[in-house]
Short mmCIF file of C-alpha atoms in Angstrom, two decimals:
data_model
loop_
_atom_site.label_atom_id
_atom_site.label_comp_id
_atom_site.label_asym_id
_atom_site.label_seq_id
_atom_site.Cartn_x
_atom_site.Cartn_y
_atom_site.Cartn_z
CA MET A 1 -91.16 -62.70 85.76
CA SER A 2 -89.67 -60.92 88.73
CA TRP A 3 -90.96 -60.61 92.25
CA PHE A 4 -91.11 -56.85 92.46
CA GLY A 5 -90.46 -55.18 89.12
CA GLU A 6 -93.05 -55.52 86.39
CA PRO A 7 -96.48 -57.04 87.02
CA LEU A 8 -97.40 -60.29 85.35
CA SER A 9 -98.29 -58.38 82.20
CA PRO A 10 -99.11 -54.80 81.21
CA LEU A 11 -102.80 -55.61 81.76
CA PRO A 12 -103.61 -56.36 85.40
CA LEU A 13 -105.40 -59.61 86.03
CA SER A 14 -108.33 -57.80 87.61
CA LEU A 15 -109.18 -56.07 84.31
CA LEU A 16 -108.93 -59.26 82.31
CA LEU A 17 -111.15 -61.07 84.76
CA LEU A 18 -113.73 -58.32 84.32
CA GLY A 19 -114.06 -58.25 80.58
CA CYS A 20 -111.89 -60.45 78.38
CA LEU A 21 -113.88 -63.06 76.50
CA GLY A 22 -116.67 -63.15 79.03
CA THR A 23 -114.59 -63.91 82.09
CA LEU A 24 -115.30 -62.44 85.48
CA SER A 25 -114.51 -59.39 87.54
CA CYS A 26 -112.09 -59.46 90.41
CA SER A 27 -110.22 -56.89 92.44
CA GLY A 28 -107.77 -56.79 95.29
CA THR A 29 -104.11 -57.00 96.12
CA SER A 30 -101.99 -57.68 93.07
CA VAL A 31 -99.20 -60.22 93.09
CA VAL A 32 -96.16 -59.90 90.92
CA GLY A 33 -93.75 -62.54 89.77
CA GLY A 34 -92.99 -65.28 92.24
CA GLY A 35 -95.94 -64.63 94.45
CA PHE A 36 -94.75 -61.63 96.47
CA ALA A 37 -97.59 -59.14 96.72
CA LEU A 38 -97.37 -55.43 96.17
CA GLY A 39 -100.08 -53.82 98.24
CA SER A 40 -100.85 -50.13 98.48
CA GLY A 41 -97.15 -49.50 99.02
CA GLY A 42 -96.07 -51.43 95.94
CA ARG A 43 -94.89 -49.97 92.69
CA ALA A 44 -96.71 -52.10 90.13
CA GLU A 45 -98.75 -49.77 87.91
CA ARG A 46 -102.33 -50.47 86.97
CA SER A 47 -103.47 -50.03 83.40
CA THR A 48 -106.29 -47.60 82.64
CA GLN A 49 -107.31 -49.53 79.52
CA LYS A 50 -111.01 -50.42 79.50
CA PRO A 51 -111.99 -54.08 79.08
CA GLU A 52 -113.55 -54.91 75.76
CA ALA A 53 -117.12 -56.13 75.57
CA ALA A 54 -117.23 -59.80 74.63
CA GLN A 55 -118.99 -60.52 71.36
CA ASP A 56 -119.69 -64.26 71.54
CA PRO A 57 -123.14 -65.15 72.95
CA ILE A 58 -123.03 -67.66 75.79
CA PRO A 59 -126.11 -69.80 76.44
CA LEU A 60 -128.09 -69.26 79.61
CA PRO A 61 -127.18 -71.64 82.46
CA GLU A 62 -129.85 -74.00 83.68
CA PRO A 63 -132.38 -71.96 85.68
CA VAL A 64 -132.45 -72.09 89.45
CA SER A 65 -135.47 -71.41 91.60
CA GLY A 66 -136.54 -71.19 95.20
CA GLY A 67 -133.82 -72.04 97.69
CA ALA A 68 -132.06 -74.42 95.34
CA SER A 69 -128.37 -74.09 94.59
CA LEU A 70 -126.76 -73.89 91.18
CA SER A 71 -124.66 -77.04 90.90
CA LEU A 72 -121.44 -77.07 88.95
CA GLY A 73 -122.12 -78.36 85.47
CA PRO A 74 -120.79 -78.07 81.92
CA GLU A 75 -123.27 -75.29 81.16
CA LEU A 76 -121.21 -73.00 83.41
CA LEU A 77 -117.86 -73.78 81.89
CA ALA A 78 -118.18 -74.07 78.13
CA HIS A 79 -120.27 -73.16 75.10
CA PRO A 80 -122.63 -76.15 74.71
CA ASP A 81 -123.25 -77.21 71.12
CA HIS A 82 -121.05 -74.42 69.77
CA GLY A 83 -117.79 -76.32 69.47
CA ASP A 84 -115.02 -74.19 67.95
CA ARG A 85 -117.41 -72.00 65.93
CA LEU A 86 -117.56 -68.30 66.76
CA LEU A 87 -119.67 -66.81 64.00
CA GLU A 88 -122.27 -67.97 61.53
CA GLY A 89 -122.11 -66.22 58.21
CA PRO A 90 -120.38 -66.19 54.85
CA ILE A 91 -116.95 -66.07 56.52
CA PRO A 92 -116.68 -68.67 59.29
CA LEU A 93 -114.41 -67.86 62.21
CA LYS A 94 -112.79 -70.39 64.52
CA ALA A 95 -111.61 -69.93 68.09
CA HIS A 96 -108.09 -71.04 67.23
CA GLN A 97 -107.92 -68.36 64.50
CA VAL A 98 -108.81 -65.69 67.03
CA ALA A 99 -106.15 -67.05 69.39
CA ASP A 100 -103.51 -67.01 66.65
CA LEU A 101 -104.35 -63.43 65.74
CA LEU A 102 -104.39 -62.30 69.36
CA GLN A 103 -100.96 -63.84 69.92
CA ASP A 104 -99.61 -61.78 67.02
CA VAL A 105 -101.40 -58.52 67.85
CA ASP A 106 -101.22 -58.49 71.66
CA PRO A 107 -98.85 -61.13 73.10
CA PRO A 108 -99.20 -59.95 76.75
CA ARG A 109 -102.98 -60.28 76.64
CA PHE A 110 -102.68 -63.67 74.94
CA ARG A 111 -100.47 -64.88 77.80
CA GLN A 112 -102.97 -63.57 80.33
CA LEU A 113 -105.84 -65.38 78.65
CA ARG A 114 -103.81 -68.58 78.58
CA HIS A 115 -103.20 -68.20 82.31
CA LEU A 116 -106.94 -67.72 82.82
CA LEU A 117 -107.73 -70.92 80.94
CA VAL A 118 -105.34 -72.85 83.18
CA LEU A 119 -106.84 -71.18 86.24
CA ASP A 120 -110.37 -72.14 85.17
CA ALA A 121 -109.33 -75.74 84.59
CA ARG A 122 -107.84 -75.99 88.08
CA ILE A 123 -110.83 -74.29 89.68
CA ARG A 124 -113.12 -76.71 87.84
CA ALA A 125 -111.16 -79.78 88.99
CA PHE A 126 -111.12 -78.57 92.58
CA ALA A 127 -114.82 -77.67 92.56
CA VAL A 128 -115.86 -81.02 91.11
CA ALA A 129 -113.68 -82.93 93.58
CA HIS A 130 -115.19 -81.12 96.57
CA LYS A 131 -118.78 -80.74 95.32
CA ILE A 132 -118.66 -76.96 95.41
CA PHE A 133 -121.75 -75.13 94.15
CA VAL A 134 -122.92 -71.57 93.68
CA PRO A 135 -125.77 -70.60 96.06
CA ALA A 136 -128.79 -69.53 94.01
CA SER A 137 -129.41 -66.47 96.19
CA ASP A 138 -125.89 -65.20 95.49
CA LEU A 139 -126.30 -65.68 91.76
CA ARG A 140 -129.64 -63.88 91.62
CA LEU A 141 -128.32 -60.93 93.63
CA ALA A 142 -125.12 -60.64 91.58
CA THR A 143 -126.99 -60.80 88.27
CA ARG A 144 -129.50 -58.17 89.36
CA ARG A 145 -126.68 -55.89 90.48
CA GLU A 146 -124.84 -56.14 87.16
CA TRP A 147 -128.06 -55.69 85.19
CA ALA A 148 -128.96 -52.62 87.23
CA GLY A 149 -125.58 -51.13 86.33
CA ILE A 150 -126.31 -51.59 82.63
CA ARG A 151 -129.73 -49.98 83.06
CA ARG A 152 -128.12 -47.00 84.79
CA SER A 153 -125.67 -46.64 81.91
CA PHE A 154 -128.59 -46.69 79.48
CA THR A 155 -130.37 -43.95 81.44
CA ARG A 156 -127.25 -41.78 81.52
CA SER A 157 -126.72 -42.25 77.79
CA GLY A 158 -129.97 -40.46 76.98
CA GLN A 159 -130.92 -43.09 74.40
CA LYS A 160 -134.54 -44.16 74.02
CA ASP A 161 -134.20 -47.72 72.71
CA PHE A 162 -132.69 -50.12 75.27
CA GLU A 163 -132.23 -52.92 72.74
CA ALA A 164 -130.31 -50.62 70.41
CA PHE A 165 -128.19 -49.49 73.36
CA CYS A 166 -127.28 -53.10 74.21
CA LEU A 167 -126.43 -53.92 70.61
CA THR A 168 -124.30 -50.79 70.23
CA SER A 169 -122.50 -51.11 73.57
CA PHE A 170 -122.07 -54.89 73.85
CA GLY A 171 -122.91 -56.38 70.47
CA LEU A 172 -125.68 -58.42 72.13
CA GLY A 173 -129.42 -58.12 72.51
CA PRO A 174 -130.85 -57.65 76.02
CA LYS A 175 -131.93 -61.28 76.48
CA VAL A 176 -128.57 -62.76 75.48
CA LEU A 177 -126.70 -60.04 77.39
CA ARG A 178 -128.54 -60.84 80.61
CA SER A 179 -127.85 -64.54 80.06
CA LYS A 180 -124.18 -63.74 79.59
CA LEU A 181 -124.12 -61.67 82.77
CA GLN A 182 -125.65 -64.55 84.70
CA LEU A 183 -123.08 -66.97 83.37
CA ARG A 184 -120.21 -64.58 84.10
CA GLU A 185 -121.40 -64.06 87.66
CA ALA A 186 -121.80 -67.82 88.13
CA ARG A 187 -118.18 -68.29 87.09
CA ARG A 188 -117.00 -65.50 89.36
CA LEU A 189 -118.89 -66.88 92.34
CA LEU A 190 -117.65 -70.41 91.67
CA ARG A 191 -114.09 -69.16 91.71
CA SER A 192 -114.67 -67.20 94.90
CA TYR A 193 -116.26 -70.09 96.77
CA ALA A 194 -113.69 -72.61 95.52
CA LEU A 195 -110.67 -70.52 96.50
CA ARG A 196 -112.05 -69.49 99.87
CA PHE A 197 -113.09 -73.08 100.64
CA ARG A 198 -109.57 -74.27 99.89
CA LEU A 199 -108.19 -71.54 102.14
CA HIS A 200 -110.27 -72.65 105.12
CA ARG A 201 -109.89 -76.35 104.35
CA VAL A 202 -106.10 -76.35 104.54
CA GLY A 203 -105.58 -73.33 106.81
CA ALA A 204 -103.82 -70.10 105.93
CA MET A 205 -101.82 -67.10 107.12
CA THR A 206 -102.12 -63.46 106.14
CA LEU A 207 -98.84 -61.57 106.28
CA ASP A 208 -97.16 -58.25 105.74
CA PHE A 209 -93.94 -59.18 103.94
CA VAL A 210 -90.93 -57.16 102.77
CA TRP A 211 -87.66 -58.16 101.10
CA ALA A 212 -84.64 -55.89 100.61
CA ARG A 213 -80.92 -56.10 99.91
CA ASP A 214 -80.07 -53.32 102.37
CA ARG A 215 -80.18 -54.84 105.85
CA ALA A 216 -79.66 -51.53 107.63
CA ALA A 217 -82.62 -49.95 105.81
CA LEU A 218 -84.81 -52.95 106.63
CA GLU A 219 -83.78 -52.85 110.28
CA ARG A 220 -84.73 -49.17 110.45
CA PHE A 221 -88.07 -50.13 108.91
CA HIS A 222 -88.50 -52.82 111.60
CA ARG A 223 -87.72 -50.45 114.47
CA ARG A 224 -90.20 -47.86 113.20
CA ILE A 225 -92.92 -50.48 112.85
CA ARG A 226 -92.24 -51.63 116.42
CA SER A 227 -92.59 -48.04 117.59
CA GLY A 228 -96.09 -47.83 116.07
CA ALA A 229 -95.50 -46.28 112.64
CA SER A 230 -97.90 -47.10 109.78
CA PHE A 231 -96.89 -49.84 107.35
CA GLU A 232 -97.71 -48.24 103.97
CA PRO A 233 -95.84 -44.92 104.41
CA LEU A 234 -92.81 -46.73 105.76
CA LEU A 235 -92.84 -49.15 102.85
CA LYS A 236 -92.81 -46.27 100.36
CA ARG A 237 -89.91 -44.75 102.25
CA LEU A 238 -88.04 -48.06 102.17
CA PHE A 239 -88.49 -48.24 98.40
CA LEU A 240 -86.69 -44.89 98.15
CA GLU A 241 -83.86 -46.03 100.44
CA ASP A 242 -83.45 -49.39 98.71
CA PRO A 243 -84.80 -49.55 95.12
CA SER A 244 -84.42 -53.34 95.15
CA ALA A 245 -86.97 -53.70 97.96
CA GLY A 246 -90.48 -55.03 97.41
CA GLY A 247 -93.43 -56.44 99.27
CA GLY A 248 -96.69 -55.38 100.82
CA HIS A 249 -99.87 -56.87 102.23
CA LEU A 250 -99.89 -60.44 100.95
CA PRO A 251 -103.18 -62.15 100.16
CA PRO A 252 -104.04 -65.10 102.44
CA LEU A 253 -101.43 -67.83 101.92
CA PRO A 254 -102.75 -71.42 102.05
CA LEU A 255 -100.60 -73.57 104.30
CA ASP A 256 -100.22 -76.16 101.54
CA GLY A 257 -98.90 -73.55 99.10
CA GLY A 258 -95.36 -72.84 98.03
CA HIS A 259 -94.99 -69.16 98.88
CA ALA A 260 -91.49 -68.26 99.99
CA ALA A 261 -92.72 -66.39 103.07
CA LEU A 262 -94.52 -69.38 104.59
CA GLY A 263 -91.37 -71.10 105.82
CA LEU A 264 -90.19 -67.94 107.56
CA ALA A 265 -93.61 -67.37 109.09
CA ARG A 266 -93.74 -70.91 110.47
CA SER A 267 -90.28 -70.56 111.98
CA TRP A 268 -91.05 -67.27 113.74
CA LYS A 269 -92.14 -68.03 117.31
CA GLY A 270 -91.82 -64.54 118.76
CA GLU A 271 -94.38 -61.84 119.38
CA GLY A 272 -95.00 -58.99 116.94
CA PRO A 273 -93.10 -58.51 113.67
CA MET A 274 -90.14 -60.70 112.81
CA PRO A 275 -86.82 -58.80 112.58
CA PRO A 276 -84.90 -59.03 109.28
CA ARG A 277 -83.53 -62.48 108.47
CA PRO A 278 -81.30 -63.59 105.59
CA MET A 279 -83.26 -64.75 102.56
CA LYS A 280 -82.37 -65.10 98.90
CA GLY A 281 -84.13 -62.75 96.52
CA PRO A 282 -86.03 -63.40 93.29
CA GLY A 283 -82.87 -63.95 91.27
CA GLY A 284 -81.02 -65.83 93.99
CA GLU A 285 -79.22 -62.70 95.20
CA ALA A 286 -78.46 -62.22 98.88
CA GLY A 287 -80.94 -60.17 100.85
CA PHE A 288 -83.13 -60.00 103.93
CA ALA A 289 -86.79 -60.58 104.68
CA TRP A 290 -89.15 -59.05 107.23
CA LEU A 291 -92.68 -60.16 108.01
CA ARG A 292 -95.59 -59.67 110.36
CA ILE A 293 -98.33 -62.26 110.85
CA ARG A 294 -101.70 -60.52 110.75
CA GLU A 295 -103.99 -63.55 110.97
CA ARG A 296 -103.87 -67.33 111.26
CA ILE A 297 -106.73 -69.39 109.84
CA ALA A 298 -106.98 -72.86 111.35
CA PRO A 299 -107.81 -75.79 109.03
CA ASP A 300 -111.53 -76.62 108.89
CA PRO A 301 -112.31 -80.24 107.90
CA ARG A 302 -116.01 -79.67 107.16
CA PRO A 303 -117.27 -80.41 103.62
CA PHE A 304 -118.44 -77.54 101.46
CA ALA A 305 -122.12 -78.39 101.99
CA GLN A 306 -121.68 -77.58 105.69
CA MET A 307 -119.19 -74.75 105.35
CA TRP A 308 -120.74 -72.61 102.61
CA PRO A 309 -122.94 -70.39 104.87
CA ASP A 310 -119.80 -69.33 106.77
CA LEU A 311 -117.94 -68.81 103.50
CA GLN A 312 -120.82 -66.66 102.25
CA LYS A 313 -120.41 -64.34 105.25
CA ASP A 314 -116.63 -64.32 104.83
CA LEU A 315 -116.88 -63.38 101.15
CA ALA A 316 -119.37 -60.61 101.93
CA ARG A 317 -116.84 -59.07 104.33
CA ASN A 318 -113.71 -59.79 102.31
CA PRO A 319 -114.16 -60.64 98.60
CA VAL A 320 -111.58 -62.76 96.82
CA GLY A 321 -108.87 -60.57 95.33
CA ALA A 322 -106.74 -60.99 92.24
CA GLY A 323 -103.85 -61.95 94.53
CA GLU A 324 -105.67 -65.07 95.72
CA LEU A 325 -106.37 -66.14 92.15
CA GLU A 326 -102.77 -65.62 91.07
CA LEU A 327 -101.45 -67.51 94.09
CA PHE A 328 -103.74 -70.43 93.28
CA LEU A 329 -102.32 -70.45 89.77
CA SER A 330 -98.67 -69.93 90.76
CA ASP A 331 -98.87 -72.68 93.40
CA GLY A 332 -99.57 -75.11 90.57
CA TYR A 333 -102.42 -76.62 92.57
CA ASP A 334 -103.88 -79.80 91.18
CA GLU A 335 -106.33 -82.38 92.47
CA PRO A 336 -104.87 -85.90 92.07
CA ARG A 337 -107.08 -88.95 91.96
CA ASP A 338 -106.40 -89.80 95.60
CA GLY A 339 -107.84 -86.40 96.58
CA ARG A 340 -104.68 -85.01 98.19
CA ASN A 341 -103.02 -81.76 97.23
CA ARG A 342 -99.79 -81.75 95.34
CA ARG A 343 -97.65 -79.10 93.73
CA LYS A 344 -96.34 -79.50 90.21
#
């Protein structure tokens, strides 16, 4: 992987989170390679390939009612009582057989799915350790929204039989499809709350960050920013002046993470953007880095049970993006038995 060249794989993480094997949707700033984000000025291309509808029915999570919250449990994270079996019939299929075939047919997607499994395991460990739950009101609203989208698609299709439409489009009947949507939204919300809780628990910075080999070009970029020019157009111009350059609006960086820009941001005590400073590039080559601190988030020691209403408002304003998920994965976050963060 490189910092700035190709994205993590030909399929962006946001598409895989939307559709692959019943995972969840996610959008936002993409991160390439070693954790340097390419925002609207970046050059990473997004695939137009549509996510495939998952075929494996997932049981309905335990129901929630009233003002209760949906606690984290195994029903949200696995296929209870299904084991490794994918299909009942004259020809039994196993999950490992599907994985073997996918690795042969589409290696990039296989790697993405493997990354997602690791991500889910780390999210699960973090959520269990900190007693993170999905608010029932959020789950009901998200499920209704997704179901309404399917109903609109049915209306536009001109078909008369909704059950036939669901079977044709998704390979699932309406009841199982709605159950699957609820489970998918529960997973998505769990990820969102877990990542945003971690962000506020340890503190974070949001940065504009750029790296380039050409110091003169980066200094011109810095002077134009100081004079009030817009970031995105200047970044595109810098990419033309120095093809090795990369960067953009980084997703929020947890202060316990290992992103390369954090050390520079902590060392910068001045006002406004930091002028170019020497910094090794993705392959260890000499270069220069520029950054601007957009926001500092102070650590919040409250437990999740007290913090979640504030997180709910934060997520409504600023949903978790793919960049936050990828940073969580690339940081190698784990939850040791003593409860303290460590990086692998």
